[in-house]
Amino acid sequence: MRMPKSLKAYMCLMLVSTFITAVLILPWNISHAQSNSTQNSQPDLIGVVKSLSGSKITIYIAKLSSQSDGRGFGRGRIELTNKTQTITVSSKTSIVTRVFQNGQVTEKKLLTKDLKTNNILYIWYADSKKKTISRILIQGTYDPYQTPEAIGVIKKVESNKITITVATIQRPQPRQNTSNNQPQQRMASQPPQGGFGRGMMNLKLSSQTKTIAISKSTVIVTRTFQNGQMTEKKLTVKDLKANNIVYIWYSDSKKTTAKRIMVMGTYSQSSSK
């Protein structure tokens, strides 16, 4: 049985259409799947911006010391290493940040020029050789003074040194309510980046004391809240007083000289309860 020419032409046209559709749609599906996979995967590299020059970004290589909630990568504590790396972005590199709007997390597209020094970057590569950057997610700004190296209560102040009683911070525990009619009290909210909130302090003094040198380059500050904004106010050694609670960062590996001192209020017996 011979097939009519018109039917042959129709079938050829359908085959050609199907082929063209597959060629056009398949790469999009692959690209879309890869995009979704990238967004939900661990980053290939984590870094903190050191400097920017056009399409080149020099970063301090960093790592997360902990995961936030077990649902993939999160805002864990950032630890910087001494290693640096220069990466190059292209017009195909997707640069985004995450914002909260109307109770939803959305992604906002950015340009290379929107990046700033100390931005925390989560980076994904497009190839196994790790030469082409496919995606960069900005995860906030790195605070080098997020965690103090020492906490103490000032025992004695001298012109070029302070003696502290070494202390530790104990996180407040949620109170257990045995009544079935009352909801269990929630744990206090997490402290803002840069230190523990004074209202949350559960300060425990040790029997150990330590003398720390103060140099001309030592920065002494306290933090205040004005109009809903947190600001830092610079202090001098003369402003330090006995019983001041201080957070300390060192300038030397032997931990004898302070690079930065932050006054966090005044110690009282209620601070240890």
mmCIF file of C-alpha atoms in Angstrom:
data_model
loop_
_atom_site.group_PDB
_atom_site.id
_atom_site.type_symbol
_atom_site.label_atom_id
_atom_site.label_comp_id
_atom_site.label_asym_id
_atom_site.label_seq_id
_atom_site.Cartn_x
_atom_site.Cartn_y
_atom_site.Cartn_z
ATOM 1 C CA MET A 1 0.000 0.000 0.000
ATOM 2 C CA ARG A 2 1.519 3.254 -1.085
ATOM 3 C CA MET A 3 1.406 6.236 1.267
ATOM 4 C CA PRO A 4 -0.074 9.434 -0.215
ATOM 5 C CA LYS A 5 2.472 12.197 -0.783
ATOM 6 C CA SER A 6 0.512 14.630 1.378
ATOM 7 C CA LEU A 7 0.655 12.217 4.343
ATOM 8 C CA LYS A 8 4.396 11.711 3.855
ATOM 9 C CA ALA A 9 4.934 15.442 3.858
ATOM 10 C CA TYR A 10 2.831 15.845 6.990
ATOM 11 C CA MET A 11 4.756 13.127 8.830
ATOM 12 C CA CYS A 12 8.097 14.627 7.808
ATOM 13 C CA LEU A 13 6.947 18.010 9.056
ATOM 14 C CA MET A 14 5.907 16.534 12.412
ATOM 15 C CA LEU A 15 9.261 14.751 12.814
ATOM 16 C CA VAL A 16 11.159 17.946 12.057
ATOM 17 C CA SER A 17 8.988 19.917 14.516
ATOM 18 C CA THR A 18 9.525 17.341 17.238
ATOM 19 C CA PHE A 19 13.286 17.404 16.669
ATOM 20 C CA ILE A 20 13.449 21.212 16.806
ATOM 21 C CA THR A 21 11.339 21.295 19.998
ATOM 22 C CA ALA A 22 13.610 18.754 21.670
ATOM 23 C CA VAL A 23 16.718 20.693 20.707
ATOM 24 C CA LEU A 24 15.282 23.925 22.124
ATOM 25 C CA ILE A 25 13.671 22.618 25.311
ATOM 26 C CA LEU A 26 16.174 19.993 26.457
ATOM 27 C CA PRO A 27 19.046 22.422 27.167
ATOM 28 C CA TRP A 28 16.651 24.690 29.090
ATOM 29 C CA ASN A 29 15.479 21.751 31.214
ATOM 30 C CA ILE A 30 19.061 20.722 31.918
ATOM 31 C CA SER A 31 20.026 24.289 32.750
ATOM 32 C CA HIS A 32 16.953 24.713 34.975
ATOM 33 C CA ALA A 33 17.682 21.463 36.803
ATOM 34 C CA GLN A 34 21.309 22.452 37.284
ATOM 35 C CA SER A 35 20.233 25.845 38.607
ATOM 36 C CA ASN A 36 17.890 24.288 41.162
ATOM 37 C CA SER A 37 20.543 21.754 42.108
ATOM 38 C CA THR A 38 23.115 24.512 42.608
ATOM 39 C CA GLN A 39 20.803 26.554 44.827
ATOM 40 C CA ASN A 40 20.205 23.583 47.121
ATOM 41 C CA SER A 41 23.760 22.256 47.218
ATOM 42 C CA GLN A 42 26.736 23.026 49.373
ATOM 43 C CA PRO A 43 28.932 25.794 47.926
ATOM 44 C CA ASP A 44 32.181 24.746 46.270
ATOM 45 C CA LEU A 45 34.030 27.595 47.943
ATOM 46 C CA ILE A 46 33.404 30.067 50.767
ATOM 47 C CA GLY A 47 35.294 33.329 50.973
ATOM 48 C CA VAL A 48 35.363 36.864 52.327
ATOM 49 C CA VAL A 49 36.063 39.666 49.873
ATOM 50 C CA LYS A 50 39.521 41.170 50.352
ATOM 51 C CA SER A 51 39.625 43.401 47.273
ATOM 52 C CA LEU A 52 37.900 43.969 43.929
ATOM 53 C CA SER A 53 39.311 44.946 40.548
ATOM 54 C CA GLY A 54 36.871 44.856 37.646
ATOM 55 C CA SER A 55 35.792 41.259 37.090
ATOM 56 C CA LYS A 56 38.435 39.895 39.469
ATOM 57 C CA ILE A 57 37.668 39.315 43.150
ATOM 58 C CA THR A 58 40.351 38.433 45.668
ATOM 59 C CA ILE A 59 38.967 36.562 48.651
ATOM 60 C CA TYR A 60 40.192 35.175 51.925
ATOM 61 C CA ILE A 61 39.292 31.499 51.845
ATOM 62 C CA ALA A 62 36.930 30.729 54.713
ATOM 63 C CA LYS A 63 35.048 27.830 56.207
ATOM 64 C CA LEU A 64 31.957 27.271 58.289
ATOM 65 C CA SER A 65 32.665 26.046 61.783
ATOM 66 C CA SER A 66 29.077 24.810 62.152
ATOM 67 C CA GLN A 67 25.894 24.307 60.183
ATOM 68 C CA SER A 68 22.835 26.282 61.091
ATOM 69 C CA ASP A 69 19.993 23.784 61.005
ATOM 70 C CA GLY A 70 20.920 20.686 59.052
ATOM 71 C CA ARG A 71 18.990 21.768 55.974
ATOM 72 C CA GLY A 72 22.000 22.382 53.771
ATOM 73 C CA PHE A 73 24.416 25.265 54.163
ATOM 74 C CA GLY A 74 23.418 28.101 56.457
ATOM 75 C CA ARG A 75 24.686 31.091 58.381
ATOM 76 C CA GLY A 76 27.191 29.217 60.467
ATOM 77 C CA ARG A 77 30.124 30.919 62.107
ATOM 78 C CA ILE A 78 32.712 32.005 59.555
ATOM 79 C CA GLU A 79 36.377 31.202 60.157
ATOM 80 C CA LEU A 80 38.966 32.867 57.942
ATOM 81 C CA THR A 81 42.182 31.193 56.858
ATOM 82 C CA ASN A 82 45.426 32.883 55.828
ATOM 83 C CA LYS A 83 44.992 31.693 52.236
ATOM 84 C CA THR A 84 43.745 33.998 49.490
ATOM 85 C CA GLN A 85 42.410 33.237 46.023
ATOM 86 C CA THR A 86 41.465 35.386 43.053
ATOM 87 C CA ILE A 87 38.319 34.420 41.167
ATOM 88 C CA THR A 88 37.000 35.866 37.914
ATOM 89 C CA VAL A 89 33.332 36.498 37.206
ATOM 90 C CA SER A 90 31.829 36.697 33.730
ATOM 91 C CA SER A 91 28.612 38.003 32.225
ATOM 92 C CA LYS A 92 27.156 34.513 32.761
ATOM 93 C CA THR A 93 27.903 34.476 36.493
ATOM 94 C CA SER A 94 24.759 34.810 38.592
ATOM 95 C CA ILE A 95 25.329 37.101 41.603
ATOM 96 C CA VAL A 96 22.485 37.193 44.113
ATOM 97 C CA THR A 97 21.620 37.964 47.700
ATOM 98 C CA ARG A 98 18.646 36.810 49.742
ATOM 99 C CA VAL A 99 16.123 39.219 51.194
ATOM 100 C CA PHE A 100 13.008 38.823 53.325
ATOM 101 C CA GLN A 101 9.840 40.353 51.909
ATOM 102 C CA ASN A 102 6.333 39.746 53.211
ATOM 103 C CA GLY A 103 7.509 36.767 55.234
ATOM 104 C CA GLN A 104 9.138 35.144 52.201
ATOM 105 C CA VAL A 105 12.766 34.651 51.200
ATOM 106 C CA THR A 106 13.448 35.991 47.730
ATOM 107 C CA GLU A 107 16.612 36.367 45.709
ATOM 108 C CA LYS A 108 17.749 39.724 44.416
ATOM 109 C CA LYS A 109 20.139 39.909 41.483
ATOM 110 C CA LEU A 110 23.256 42.028 41.860
ATOM 111 C CA LEU A 111 26.185 43.191 39.749
ATOM 112 C CA THR A 112 29.886 42.800 40.419
ATOM 113 C CA LYS A 113 30.071 46.483 41.356
ATOM 114 C CA ASP A 114 27.572 45.834 44.171
ATOM 115 C CA LEU A 115 30.091 43.644 45.996
ATOM 116 C CA LYS A 116 31.894 45.191 48.947
ATOM 117 C CA THR A 117 34.950 44.414 51.048
ATOM 118 C CA ASN A 118 34.177 41.868 53.815
ATOM 119 C CA ASN A 119 31.137 40.455 51.978
ATOM 120 C CA ILE A 120 30.781 36.738 52.717
ATOM 121 C CA LEU A 121 30.517 34.843 49.421
ATOM 122 C CA TYR A 122 29.223 31.336 48.747
ATOM 123 C CA ILE A 123 30.606 30.278 45.383
ATOM 124 C CA TRP A 124 29.663 27.532 42.917
ATOM 125 C CA TYR A 125 31.657 26.484 39.856
ATOM 126 C CA ALA A 126 30.169 25.587 36.495
ATOM 127 C CA ASP A 127 32.859 23.022 35.666
ATOM 128 C CA SER A 128 34.696 20.231 37.432
ATOM 129 C CA LYS A 129 38.043 21.987 36.853
ATOM 130 C CA LYS A 130 36.770 24.881 38.959
ATOM 131 C CA LYS A 131 37.705 27.617 36.536
ATOM 132 C CA THR A 132 34.308 29.107 35.663
ATOM 133 C CA ILE A 133 32.091 30.668 38.335
ATOM 134 C CA SER A 134 28.403 29.944 37.762
ATOM 135 C CA ARG A 135 26.873 31.453 40.894
ATOM 136 C CA ILE A 136 27.789 33.687 43.834
ATOM 137 C CA LEU A 137 25.499 34.114 46.831
ATOM 138 C CA ILE A 138 26.231 37.010 49.196
ATOM 139 C CA GLN A 139 25.647 35.843 52.770
ATOM 140 C CA GLY A 140 26.062 39.075 54.696
ATOM 141 C CA THR A 141 29.167 40.878 55.905
ATOM 142 C CA TYR A 142 31.999 39.325 57.869
ATOM 143 C CA ASP A 143 32.594 40.793 61.316
ATOM 144 C CA PRO A 144 36.166 40.079 62.447
ATOM 145 C CA TYR A 145 35.081 40.855 66.002
ATOM 146 C CA GLN A 146 32.187 38.461 66.112
ATOM 147 C CA THR A 147 33.608 36.332 68.892
ATOM 148 C CA PRO A 148 35.910 37.648 71.668
ATOM 149 C CA GLU A 149 39.141 35.815 72.383
ATOM 150 C CA ALA A 150 38.786 36.520 76.092
ATOM 151 C CA ILE A 151 36.059 37.728 78.442
ATOM 152 C CA GLY A 152 36.769 39.243 81.820
ATOM 153 C CA VAL A 153 35.900 41.674 84.567
ATOM 154 C CA ILE A 154 38.416 44.433 85.190
ATOM 155 C CA LYS A 155 40.133 44.108 88.552
ATOM 156 C CA LYS A 156 42.748 46.845 88.142
ATOM 157 C CA VAL A 157 43.463 49.591 85.579
ATOM 158 C CA GLU A 158 46.926 51.051 84.967
ATOM 159 C CA SER A 159 48.200 53.447 82.308
ATOM 160 C CA ASN A 160 49.380 50.736 79.936
ATOM 161 C CA LYS A 161 47.732 47.550 81.158
ATOM 162 C CA ILE A 162 44.682 46.074 82.813
ATOM 163 C CA THR A 163 44.274 43.101 85.108
ATOM 164 C CA ILE A 164 41.093 41.091 84.631
ATOM 165 C CA THR A 165 39.361 38.244 86.353
ATOM 166 C CA VAL A 166 38.807 35.732 83.561
ATOM 167 C CA ALA A 167 35.130 34.966 83.013
ATOM 168 C CA THR A 168 32.945 32.825 80.808
ATOM 169 C CA ILE A 169 29.471 33.331 79.400
ATOM 170 C CA GLN A 170 26.860 30.686 80.047
ATOM 171 C CA ARG A 171 23.906 30.671 77.698
ATOM 172 C CA PRO A 172 20.549 31.011 79.421
ATOM 173 C CA GLN A 173 18.498 27.844 79.463
ATOM 174 C CA PRO A 174 14.755 27.739 78.765
ATOM 175 C CA ARG A 175 12.704 27.520 81.936
ATOM 176 C CA GLN A 176 10.662 24.395 82.376
ATOM 177 C CA ASN A 177 7.030 24.979 83.309
ATOM 178 C CA THR A 178 5.378 22.025 84.991
ATOM 179 C CA SER A 179 1.886 23.453 84.619
ATOM 180 C CA ASN A 180 -0.109 21.950 81.766
ATOM 181 C CA ASN A 181 -2.119 25.143 81.450
ATOM 182 C CA GLN A 182 0.834 27.440 80.763
ATOM 183 C CA PRO A 183 2.994 27.290 77.642
ATOM 184 C CA GLN A 184 6.687 26.550 78.137
ATOM 185 C CA GLN A 185 8.791 29.696 78.177
ATOM 186 C CA ARG A 186 10.964 30.087 75.092
ATOM 187 C CA MET A 187 14.677 30.568 75.194
ATOM 188 C CA ALA A 188 15.830 34.138 74.815
ATOM 189 C CA SER A 189 16.631 35.222 71.269
ATOM 190 C CA GLN A 190 20.160 34.883 69.931
ATOM 191 C CA PRO A 191 22.498 37.806 70.546
ATOM 192 C CA PRO A 192 23.328 40.205 67.724
ATOM 193 C CA GLN A 193 26.495 39.599 65.763
ATOM 194 C CA GLY A 194 29.433 41.149 67.518
ATOM 195 C CA GLY A 195 28.845 39.927 71.040
ATOM 196 C CA PHE A 196 26.398 38.675 73.609
ATOM 197 C CA GLY A 197 23.617 41.001 74.609
ATOM 198 C CA ARG A 198 23.990 42.333 78.135
ATOM 199 C CA GLY A 199 20.418 41.433 78.946
ATOM 200 C CA MET A 200 21.250 37.774 78.251
ATOM 201 C CA MET A 201 24.506 37.572 80.191
ATOM 202 C CA ASN A 202 25.007 34.747 82.615
ATOM 203 C CA LEU A 203 28.541 35.644 83.660
ATOM 204 C CA LYS A 204 30.647 33.157 85.580
ATOM 205 C CA LEU A 205 33.901 34.393 87.105
ATOM 206 C CA SER A 206 36.840 32.058 87.505
ATOM 207 C CA SER A 207 39.647 32.180 90.062
ATOM 208 C CA GLN A 208 42.123 33.027 87.290
ATOM 209 C CA THR A 209 43.434 36.549 86.715
ATOM 210 C CA LYS A 210 45.348 37.851 83.729
ATOM 211 C CA THR A 211 47.283 41.035 82.990
ATOM 212 C CA ILE A 212 46.899 42.376 79.450
ATOM 213 C CA ALA A 213 49.059 45.112 77.937
ATOM 214 C CA ILE A 214 47.474 48.109 76.221
ATOM 215 C CA SER A 215 49.451 49.750 73.413
ATOM 216 C CA LYS A 216 48.948 53.005 71.520
ATOM 217 C CA SER A 217 47.220 51.067 68.750
ATOM 218 C CA THR A 218 44.759 49.300 71.063
ATOM 219 C CA VAL A 219 41.188 50.257 70.180
ATOM 220 C CA ILE A 220 38.816 50.630 73.126
ATOM 221 C CA VAL A 221 35.098 50.952 72.389
ATOM 222 C CA THR A 222 31.641 50.497 73.795
ATOM 223 C CA ARG A 223 28.406 50.003 71.890
ATOM 224 C CA THR A 224 25.317 52.116 72.308
ATOM 225 C CA PHE A 225 21.855 52.063 70.759
ATOM 226 C CA GLN A 226 20.499 55.333 69.403
ATOM 227 C CA ASN A 227 17.337 55.688 67.324
ATOM 228 C CA GLY A 228 17.222 51.946 66.812
ATOM 229 C CA GLN A 229 20.791 51.864 65.495
ATOM 230 C CA MET A 230 23.840 50.336 67.123
ATOM 231 C CA THR A 231 26.878 52.630 67.136
ATOM 232 C CA GLU A 232 30.369 52.354 68.562
ATOM 233 C CA LYS A 233 31.834 54.999 70.812
ATOM 234 C CA LYS A 234 35.595 55.202 71.265
ATOM 235 C CA LEU A 235 37.037 55.255 74.763
ATOM 236 C CA THR A 236 40.457 55.717 76.325
ATOM 237 C CA VAL A 237 42.247 53.818 79.074
ATOM 238 C CA LYS A 238 41.092 56.530 81.502
ATOM 239 C CA ASP A 239 37.484 55.562 80.769
ATOM 240 C CA LEU A 240 38.017 51.998 81.956
ATOM 241 C CA LYS A 241 36.858 51.237 85.480
ATOM 242 C CA ALA A 242 37.042 48.377 87.938
ATOM 243 C CA ASN A 243 34.178 45.892 87.459
ATOM 244 C CA ASN A 244 33.773 46.768 83.756
ATOM 245 C CA ILE A 245 32.888 43.661 81.761
ATOM 246 C CA VAL A 246 35.240 43.549 78.778
ATOM 247 C CA TYR A 247 35.588 41.526 75.592
ATOM 248 C CA ILE A 248 39.174 41.297 74.393
ATOM 249 C CA TRP A 249 40.887 40.519 71.077
ATOM 250 C CA TYR A 250 44.666 40.109 70.971
ATOM 251 C CA SER A 251 47.228 41.605 68.613
ATOM 252 C CA ASP A 252 49.843 38.904 69.169
ATOM 253 C CA SER A 253 49.900 35.125 69.054
ATOM 254 C CA LYS A 254 51.109 34.955 72.660
ATOM 255 C CA LYS A 255 47.927 36.775 73.731
ATOM 256 C CA THR A 256 49.616 39.344 75.910
ATOM 257 C CA THR A 257 48.625 42.621 74.194
ATOM 258 C CA ALA A 258 45.114 43.757 73.371
ATOM 259 C CA LYS A 259 44.230 44.761 69.839
ATOM 260 C CA ARG A 260 40.654 45.642 70.743
ATOM 261 C CA ILE A 261 38.725 45.984 73.991
ATOM 262 C CA MET A 262 34.955 46.286 74.055
ATOM 263 C CA VAL A 263 33.268 47.431 77.277
ATOM 264 C CA MET A 264 30.037 45.506 77.768
ATOM 265 C CA GLY A 265 28.694 47.092 80.938
ATOM 266 C CA THR A 266 29.459 46.752 84.638
ATOM 267 C CA TYR A 267 29.609 43.523 86.567
ATOM 268 C CA SER A 268 27.293 42.962 89.503
ATOM 269 C CA GLN A 269 26.193 39.875 91.391
ATOM 270 C CA SER A 270 23.030 39.775 89.279
ATOM 271 C CA SER A 271 25.216 39.223 86.181
ATOM 272 C CA SER A 272 26.233 35.826 87.526
ATOM 273 C CA LYS A 273 22.748 34.593 88.256
#
